[in-house]
Amino acid sequence: MARRYTSPLTSADVTPKGLYLNRRQIMAGAAGILGAGLIGGGARAQEAQAPNTFEEITTYNNFYEFGTGKNDPARNAHMLTTEPWSIEIDGMVDNPGTYMLADILSEMTIEERIYRLRCVEAWSMVVPWNGFELNDLLDLAGVQDGAQYVAFETALRPDEMPGVSRPIIDWPYREGLRIDEARHPLTLMATGIYGEPIPNQNGAPVRLVVPWKYGFKSIKSIVRITLQEEQPVTAWNSYDPREYGFYSNVNPNVDHPRWSQATERRIGGGLFARRQPTLMFNGYEDEVASLYEGMDLSVQF
Ligand code: MTE
């Protein structure tokens, strides 16, 4: 496998792993990052707090560019060349251009964030990510007045991605956020998991993580970011807008047309584990509900 860039120092580099996990949880709690989602959400939320194992997080994946089976990305994603890596930042920005990821990283603060991940398919995990706030990257690019949305694109490399020979979605994988969602402090660009460089199957070398939205919004292996006035065309929304809304905020009260979204299966919980209730905005309601004030979330879902 091609070697990736080495990520900047984190506490994992200077602290034995057991201590570092504890300290990281404390640090994250102190920063108020986990909020109601993981720390203050009472017994039920606590239950969901223990992160999944590295093994679980890296062997049960959705990354259709490498196949549709949950284990296909782990088997095939080593084919993706992740270094060097650049991101095209264009549209309504003061500093458009091709940015080398290594140069971006030299300007960013890498943080550790333990977030829930809730897939639209009704399974979930808790992942300890390392990454930087998308907001900081947007500041680097200089967002112009009038930019109302951010569009993202995954790399499209038929030679390295066996899954794209099948027209499952209209490749490349595309996603988008409203500008206030993109600038929200919870919105992360992840470059690591458990203090290790992010594995290819999880979206190396850099992927989006929007913890209050269904997992498909968290687009992997990003090569292009565009600031624009209009709502971006996105992969799953164009595939079927009735099943996959542009917003796709986690919402236990709005079912997918083909299944309930009221509960979820926690990966690693074992065969006989009870399904757990899905939380509004995936447990991040206190942090993000204000973004959607005045919207009918069953219509704009
Ligand atoms: N990004 C790309 N480029 N291709 C994909 O197929 N799958 C999405 C999202 N990002 C996907 C993607 C879905 S459906 C989910 S649930 C998450 O990635 C899964 O992230 P994980 O494999 O790291 O758990």
GROMACS .gro file of C-alpha atoms and ligand atoms in nm:
model
  325
    1MET     CA    1   0.000   0.000   0.000
    2ALA     CA    2   0.123   0.348  -0.079
    3ARG     CA    3   0.236   0.536   0.229
    4ARG     CA    4   0.032   0.834   0.329
    5TYR     CA    5   0.159   1.160   0.468
    6THR     CA    6   0.220   1.138   0.841
    7SER     CA    7  -0.032   1.335   1.037
    8PRO     CA    8   0.083   1.602   1.281
    9LEU     CA    9   0.153   1.504   1.640
   10THR     CA   10  -0.142   1.417   1.854
   11SER     CA   11  -0.156   1.314   2.215
   12ALA     CA   12  -0.131   0.955   2.093
   13ASP     CA   13   0.231   1.020   2.004
   14VAL     CA   14   0.331   1.126   2.350
   15THR     CA   15   0.098   0.931   2.577
   16PRO     CA   16   0.047   0.556   2.621
   17LYS     CA   17  -0.271   0.456   2.441
   18GLY     CA   18  -0.483   0.373   2.749
   19LEU     CA   19  -0.411   0.706   2.914
   20TYR     CA   20  -0.452   0.891   2.590
   21LEU     CA   21  -0.801   0.754   2.535
   22ASN     CA   22  -0.907   0.873   2.881
   23ARG     CA   23  -0.741   1.206   2.845
   24ARG     CA   24  -0.889   1.258   2.506
   25GLN     CA   25  -1.240   1.199   2.635
   26ILE     CA   26  -1.179   1.447   2.913
   27MET     CA   27  -1.034   1.702   2.673
   28ALA     CA   28  -1.324   1.663   2.436
   29GLY     CA   29  -1.571   1.693   2.723
   30ALA     CA   30  -1.404   2.004   2.852
   31ALA     CA   31  -1.425   2.161   2.511
   32GLY     CA   32  -1.797   2.097   2.510
   33ILE     CA   33  -1.759   1.919   2.181
   34LEU     CA   34  -1.951   1.608   2.267
   35GLY     CA   35  -2.227   1.798   2.439
   36ALA     CA   36  -2.560   1.629   2.477
   37GLY     CA   37  -2.461   1.376   2.217
   38LEU     CA   38  -2.219   1.181   2.426
   39ILE     CA   39  -2.152   1.335   2.764
   40GLY     CA   40  -2.462   1.514   2.883
   41GLY     CA   41  -2.726   1.295   2.727
   42GLY     CA   42  -2.806   1.080   3.030
   43ALA     CA   43  -2.777   0.707   3.077
   44ARG     CA   44  -2.898   0.609   2.734
   45ALA     CA   45  -2.649   0.831   2.556
   46GLN     CA   46  -2.373   0.712   2.789
   47GLU     CA   47  -2.444   0.359   2.678
   48ALA     CA   48  -2.348   0.457   2.327
   49GLN     CA   49  -2.035   0.638   2.425
   50ALA     CA   50  -1.767   0.370   2.421
   51PRO     CA   51  -1.601   0.399   2.081
   52ASN     CA   52  -1.610   0.104   1.847
   53THR     CA   53  -1.288  -0.086   1.802
   54PHE     CA   54  -1.044   0.008   1.526
   55GLU     CA   55  -1.120  -0.333   1.375
   56GLU     CA   56  -1.496  -0.268   1.362
   57ILE     CA   57  -1.455   0.084   1.223
   58THR     CA   58  -1.224  -0.033   0.945
   59THR     CA   59  -1.391  -0.357   0.832
   60TYR     CA   60  -1.759  -0.260   0.813
   61ASN     CA   61  -1.774   0.024   0.564
   62ASN     CA   62  -1.971   0.193   0.291
   63PHE     CA   63  -1.745   0.313   0.011
   64TYR     CA   64  -1.918   0.206  -0.307
   65GLU     CA   65  -1.623   0.304  -0.525
   66PHE     CA   66  -1.465  -0.015  -0.389
   67GLY     CA   67  -1.772  -0.239  -0.396
   68THR     CA   68  -2.108  -0.256  -0.223
   69GLY     CA   69  -2.029  -0.530   0.030
   70LYS     CA   70  -1.952  -0.406   0.380
   71ASN     CA   71  -1.610  -0.573   0.369
   72ASP     CA   72  -1.527  -0.476   0.007
   73PRO     CA   73  -1.369  -0.139   0.098
   74ALA     CA   74  -1.137  -0.307   0.350
   75ARG     CA   75  -1.030  -0.556   0.079
   76ASN     CA   76  -1.005  -0.316  -0.217
   77ALA     CA   77  -0.933   0.036  -0.099
   78HIS     CA   78  -0.558  -0.028  -0.074
   79MET     CA   79  -0.560   0.034  -0.452
   80LEU     CA   80  -0.625   0.405  -0.396
   81THR     CA   81  -0.311   0.621  -0.421
   82THR     CA   82  -0.344   0.877  -0.143
   83GLU     CA   83  -0.011   1.053  -0.166
   84PRO     CA   84   0.043   1.306  -0.304
   85TRP     CA   85  -0.312   1.439  -0.262
   86SER     CA   86  -0.451   1.772  -0.363
   87ILE     CA   87  -0.788   1.942  -0.329
   88GLU     CA   88  -0.924   2.183  -0.585
   89ILE     CA   89  -1.100   2.469  -0.409
   90ASP     CA   90  -1.302   2.681  -0.646
   91GLY     CA   91  -1.617   2.882  -0.702
   92MET     CA   92  -1.693   3.180  -0.478
   93VAL     CA   93  -1.363   3.203  -0.291
   94ASP     CA   94  -1.092   3.471  -0.276
   95ASN     CA   95  -0.811   3.216  -0.310
   96PRO     CA   96  -0.915   2.951  -0.561
   97GLY     CA   97  -0.664   2.690  -0.664
   98THR     CA   98  -0.518   2.346  -0.622
   99TYR     CA   99  -0.412   2.299  -0.263
  100MET     CA  100  -0.170   2.022  -0.164
  101LEU     CA  101  -0.316   1.844   0.137
  102ALA     CA  102   0.022   1.857   0.310
  103ASP     CA  103   0.017   2.238   0.280
  104ILE     CA  104  -0.336   2.256   0.413
  105LEU     CA  105  -0.243   2.039   0.710
  106SER     CA  106   0.048   2.262   0.799
  107GLU     CA  107  -0.207   2.540   0.859
  108MET     CA  108  -0.464   2.335   1.049
  109THR     CA  109  -0.504   2.227   1.410
  110ILE     CA  110  -0.569   1.855   1.434
  111GLU     CA  111  -0.817   1.769   1.708
  112GLU     CA  112  -0.958   1.449   1.844
  113ARG     CA  113  -1.337   1.415   1.832
  114ILE     CA  114  -1.542   1.116   1.939
  115TYR     CA  115  -1.861   1.123   1.733
  116ARG     CA  116  -2.157   0.899   1.673
  117LEU     CA  117  -2.197   0.785   1.313
  118ARG     CA  118  -2.554   0.692   1.212
  119CYS     CA  119  -2.592   0.538   0.868
  120VAL     CA  120  -2.920   0.588   0.679
  121GLU     CA  121  -2.933   0.206   0.668
  122ALA     CA  122  -3.002   0.213   1.047
  123TRP     CA  123  -2.671   0.089   1.186
  124SER     CA  124  -2.440   0.302   1.396
  125MET     CA  125  -2.096   0.326   1.548
  126VAL     CA  126  -1.898   0.563   1.768
  127VAL     CA  127  -1.574   0.674   1.603
  128PRO     CA  128  -1.277   0.860   1.756
  129TRP     CA  129  -1.175   1.082   1.465
  130ASN     CA  130  -0.876   1.309   1.425
  131GLY     CA  131  -0.921   1.607   1.201
  132PHE     CA  132  -0.962   1.978   1.157
  133GLU     CA  133  -1.268   2.199   1.135
  134LEU     CA  134  -1.393   2.255   0.782
  135ASN     CA  135  -1.457   2.614   0.890
  136ASP     CA  136  -1.080   2.672   0.920
  137LEU     CA  137  -1.022   2.546   0.567
  138LEU     CA  138  -1.302   2.769   0.437
  139ASP     CA  139  -1.132   3.065   0.606
  140LEU     CA  140  -0.807   2.973   0.434
  141ALA     CA  141  -0.984   2.976   0.097
  142GLY     CA  142  -1.167   3.301   0.180
  143VAL     CA  143  -1.540   3.252   0.128
  144GLN     CA  144  -1.701   3.535  -0.066
  145ASP     CA  145  -2.029   3.701   0.025
  146GLY     CA  146  -2.315   3.532  -0.149
  147ALA     CA  147  -2.173   3.179  -0.127
  148GLN     CA  148  -2.459   2.984   0.026
  149TYR     CA  149  -2.357   2.623  -0.024
  150VAL     CA  150  -2.047   2.404  -0.028
  151ALA     CA  151  -2.021   2.120  -0.281
  152PHE     CA  152  -1.779   1.827  -0.238
  153GLU     CA  153  -1.650   1.564  -0.479
  154THR     CA  154  -1.474   1.233  -0.423
  155ALA     CA  155  -1.187   1.125  -0.648
  156LEU     CA  156  -1.297   0.930  -0.956
  157ARG     CA  157  -1.026   0.685  -1.064
  158PRO     CA  158  -1.153   0.385  -1.256
  159ASP     CA  159  -0.803   0.229  -1.250
  160GLU     CA  160  -0.797   0.232  -0.870
  161MET     CA  161  -1.167   0.196  -0.792
  162PRO     CA  162  -1.320  -0.134  -0.906
  163GLY     CA  163  -1.668  -0.024  -0.794
  164VAL     CA  164  -1.706   0.268  -1.037
  165SER     CA  165  -1.734   0.037  -1.338
  166ARG     CA  166  -2.092  -0.020  -1.221
  167PRO     CA  167  -2.326   0.276  -1.270
  168ILE     CA  168  -2.474   0.255  -0.918
  169ILE     CA  169  -2.477   0.629  -0.875
  170ASP     CA  170  -2.374   0.898  -1.117
  171TRP     CA  171  -2.001   0.907  -1.032
  172PRO     CA  172  -1.811   1.087  -0.893
  173TYR     CA  173  -1.969   1.066  -0.548
  174ARG     CA  174  -2.089   1.416  -0.465
  175GLU     CA  175  -2.225   1.579  -0.152
  176GLY     CA  176  -2.313   1.924  -0.025
  177LEU     CA  177  -2.390   2.135   0.279
  178ARG     CA  178  -2.547   2.470   0.341
  179ILE     CA  179  -2.279   2.724   0.434
  180ASP     CA  180  -2.389   2.750   0.799
  181GLU     CA  181  -2.377   2.371   0.830
  182ALA     CA  182  -2.032   2.367   0.673
  183ARG     CA  183  -1.910   2.635   0.912
  184HIS     CA  184  -2.058   2.468   1.222
  185PRO     CA  185  -1.785   2.377   1.473
  186LEU     CA  186  -1.895   2.011   1.479
  187THR     CA  187  -1.826   1.974   1.106
  188LEU     CA  188  -1.494   1.800   1.071
  189MET     CA  189  -1.250   1.710   0.795
  190ALA     CA  190  -1.114   1.381   0.925
  191THR     CA  191  -0.758   1.268   0.860
  192GLY     CA  192  -0.725   1.003   1.129
  193ILE     CA  193  -0.893   0.743   1.348
  194TYR     CA  194  -0.759   0.648   1.693
  195GLY     CA  195  -0.459   0.870   1.625
  196GLU     CA  196  -0.359   0.669   1.314
  197PRO     CA  197  -0.375   0.809   0.960
  198ILE     CA  198  -0.727   0.742   0.833
  199PRO     CA  199  -0.739   0.405   0.654
  200ASN     CA  200  -0.827   0.412   0.285
  201GLN     CA  201  -1.157   0.232   0.341
  202ASN     CA  202  -1.266   0.513   0.574
  203GLY     CA  203  -1.193   0.785   0.317
  204ALA     CA  204  -0.820   0.856   0.311
  205PRO     CA  205  -0.656   1.089   0.308
  206VAL     CA  206  -0.932   1.332   0.404
  207ARG     CA  207  -1.310   1.294   0.439
  208LEU     CA  208  -1.596   1.497   0.574
  209VAL     CA  209  -1.769   1.408   0.903
  210VAL     CA  210  -2.105   1.571   0.979
  211PRO     CA  211  -2.215   1.383   1.290
  212TRP     CA  212  -2.579   1.500   1.307
  213LYS     CA  213  -2.654   1.384   0.952
  214TYR     CA  214  -2.689   1.037   0.802
  215GLY     CA  215  -2.349   0.893   0.718
  216PHE     CA  216  -2.382   0.931   0.342
  217LYS     CA  217  -2.340   1.309   0.380
  218SER     CA  218  -1.989   1.241   0.515
  219ILE     CA  219  -1.818   1.214   0.178
  220LYS     CA  220  -1.484   1.033   0.154
  221SER     CA  221  -1.153   1.097  -0.024
  222ILE     CA  222  -1.234   1.454  -0.122
  223VAL     CA  223  -1.065   1.614  -0.426
  224ARG     CA  224  -1.285   1.916  -0.486
  225ILE     CA  225  -1.465   2.175  -0.277
  226THR     CA  226  -1.678   2.438  -0.451
  227LEU     CA  227  -1.843   2.741  -0.292
  228GLN     CA  228  -2.160   2.834  -0.475
  229GLU     CA  229  -2.490   3.013  -0.462
  230GLU     CA  230  -2.715   2.723  -0.562
  231GLN     CA  231  -2.788   2.403  -0.373
  232PRO     CA  232  -2.543   2.142  -0.505
  233VAL     CA  233  -2.646   1.832  -0.696
  234THR     CA  234  -2.561   1.537  -0.471
  235ALA     CA  235  -2.518   1.168  -0.545
  236TRP     CA  236  -2.787   0.999  -0.335
  237ASN     CA  237  -3.035   1.283  -0.362
  238SER     CA  238  -3.023   1.261  -0.742
  239TYR     CA  239  -3.045   0.880  -0.721
  240ASP     CA  240  -3.379   0.910  -0.538
  241PRO     CA  241  -3.486   1.238  -0.379
  242ARG     CA  242  -3.780   1.071  -0.201
  243GLU     CA  243  -3.545   0.837  -0.015
  244TYR     CA  244  -3.242   1.061   0.038
  245GLY     CA  245  -3.308   1.424   0.117
  246PHE     CA  246  -3.052   1.698   0.066
  247TYR     CA  247  -3.048   1.772   0.440
  248SER     CA  248  -3.065   1.414   0.570
  249ASN     CA  249  -3.044   1.517   0.933
  250VAL     CA  250  -3.076   1.212   1.157
  251ASN     CA  251  -3.443   1.211   1.261
  252PRO     CA  252  -3.616   0.921   1.438
  253ASN     CA  253  -3.956   1.072   1.349
  254VAL     CA  254  -3.911   1.071   0.972
  255ASP     CA  255  -3.887   0.720   0.833
  256HIS     CA  256  -3.709   0.615   0.519
  257PRO     CA  257  -3.982   0.512   0.271
  258ARG     CA  258  -3.865   0.150   0.303
  259TRP     CA  259  -3.774   0.123   0.674
  260SER     CA  260  -3.813   0.285   1.014
  261GLN     CA  261  -3.550   0.530   1.137
  262ALA     CA  262  -3.671   0.514   1.500
  263THR     CA  263  -3.403   0.270   1.614
  264GLU     CA  264  -3.057   0.159   1.512
  265ARG     CA  265  -2.830  -0.143   1.536
  266ARG     CA  266  -2.503  -0.063   1.706
  267ILE     CA  267  -2.215  -0.236   1.524
  268GLY     CA  268  -2.018  -0.453   1.765
  269GLY     CA  269  -2.316  -0.492   1.997
  270GLY     CA  270  -2.343  -0.864   1.926
  271LEU     CA  271  -2.610  -1.064   1.754
  272PHE     CA  272  -2.864  -1.045   2.036
  273ALA     CA  273  -2.813  -0.683   2.140
  274ARG     CA  274  -3.127  -0.473   2.160
  275ARG     CA  275  -3.161  -0.204   1.897
  276GLN     CA  276  -3.113   0.137   2.050
  277PRO     CA  277  -3.334   0.440   2.002
  278THR     CA  278  -3.213   0.684   1.739
  279LEU     CA  279  -3.171   1.033   1.881
  280MET     CA  280  -3.289   1.354   1.715
  281PHE     CA  281  -2.998   1.502   1.518
  282ASN     CA  282  -2.810   1.189   1.628
  283GLY     CA  283  -2.779   1.331   1.980
  284TYR     CA  284  -2.645   1.672   1.873
  285GLU     CA  285  -2.977   1.855   1.900
  286ASP     CA  286  -2.854   2.116   2.150
  287GLU     CA  287  -2.573   2.208   1.914
  288VAL     CA  288  -2.750   2.214   1.578
  289ALA     CA  289  -3.130   2.245   1.614
  290SER     CA  290  -3.109   2.624   1.577
  291LEU     CA  291  -2.976   2.581   1.221
  292TYR     CA  292  -3.315   2.448   1.117
  293GLU     CA  293  -3.549   2.681   1.304
  294GLY     CA  294  -3.864   2.748   1.106
  295MET     CA  295  -3.811   2.454   0.868
  296ASP     CA  296  -4.059   2.166   0.844
  297LEU     CA  297  -3.815   1.877   0.884
  298SER     CA  298  -4.059   1.624   0.746
  299VAL     CA  299  -4.074   1.816   0.418
  300GLN     CA  300  -3.716   1.946   0.403
  301PHE     CA  301  -3.566   1.618   0.522
  302MTE     N1  302  -1.821   0.854   0.036
  302MTE     C1  303  -1.795   0.802  -0.085
  302MTE     N2  304  -1.712   0.865  -0.168
  302MTE     N3  305  -1.851   0.685  -0.126
  302MTE     C2  306  -1.940   0.616  -0.047
  302MTE     O1  307  -1.991   0.512  -0.091
  302MTE     N4  308  -2.059   0.609   0.167
  302MTE     C3  309  -2.123   0.695   0.269
  302MTE     C4  310  -2.020   0.783   0.340
  302MTE     N5  311  -1.927   0.842   0.246
  302MTE     C5  312  -1.970   0.670   0.081
  302MTE     C6  313  -1.905   0.789   0.122
  302MTE     C7  314  -2.199   0.621   0.367
  302MTE     S1  315  -2.348   0.555   0.313
  302MTE     C8  316  -2.161   0.609   0.497
  302MTE     S2  317  -2.263   0.538   0.614
  302MTE     C9  318  -2.027   0.653   0.542
  302MTE     O2  319  -1.948   0.704   0.435
  302MTE    C10  320  -1.955   0.535   0.604
  302MTE     O3  321  -1.833   0.576   0.658
  302MTE     P1  322  -1.739   0.464   0.722
  302MTE     O4  323  -1.719   0.356   0.619
  302MTE     O5  324  -1.612   0.534   0.757
  302MTE     O6  325  -1.811   0.411   0.844
   0.00000   0.00000   0.00000
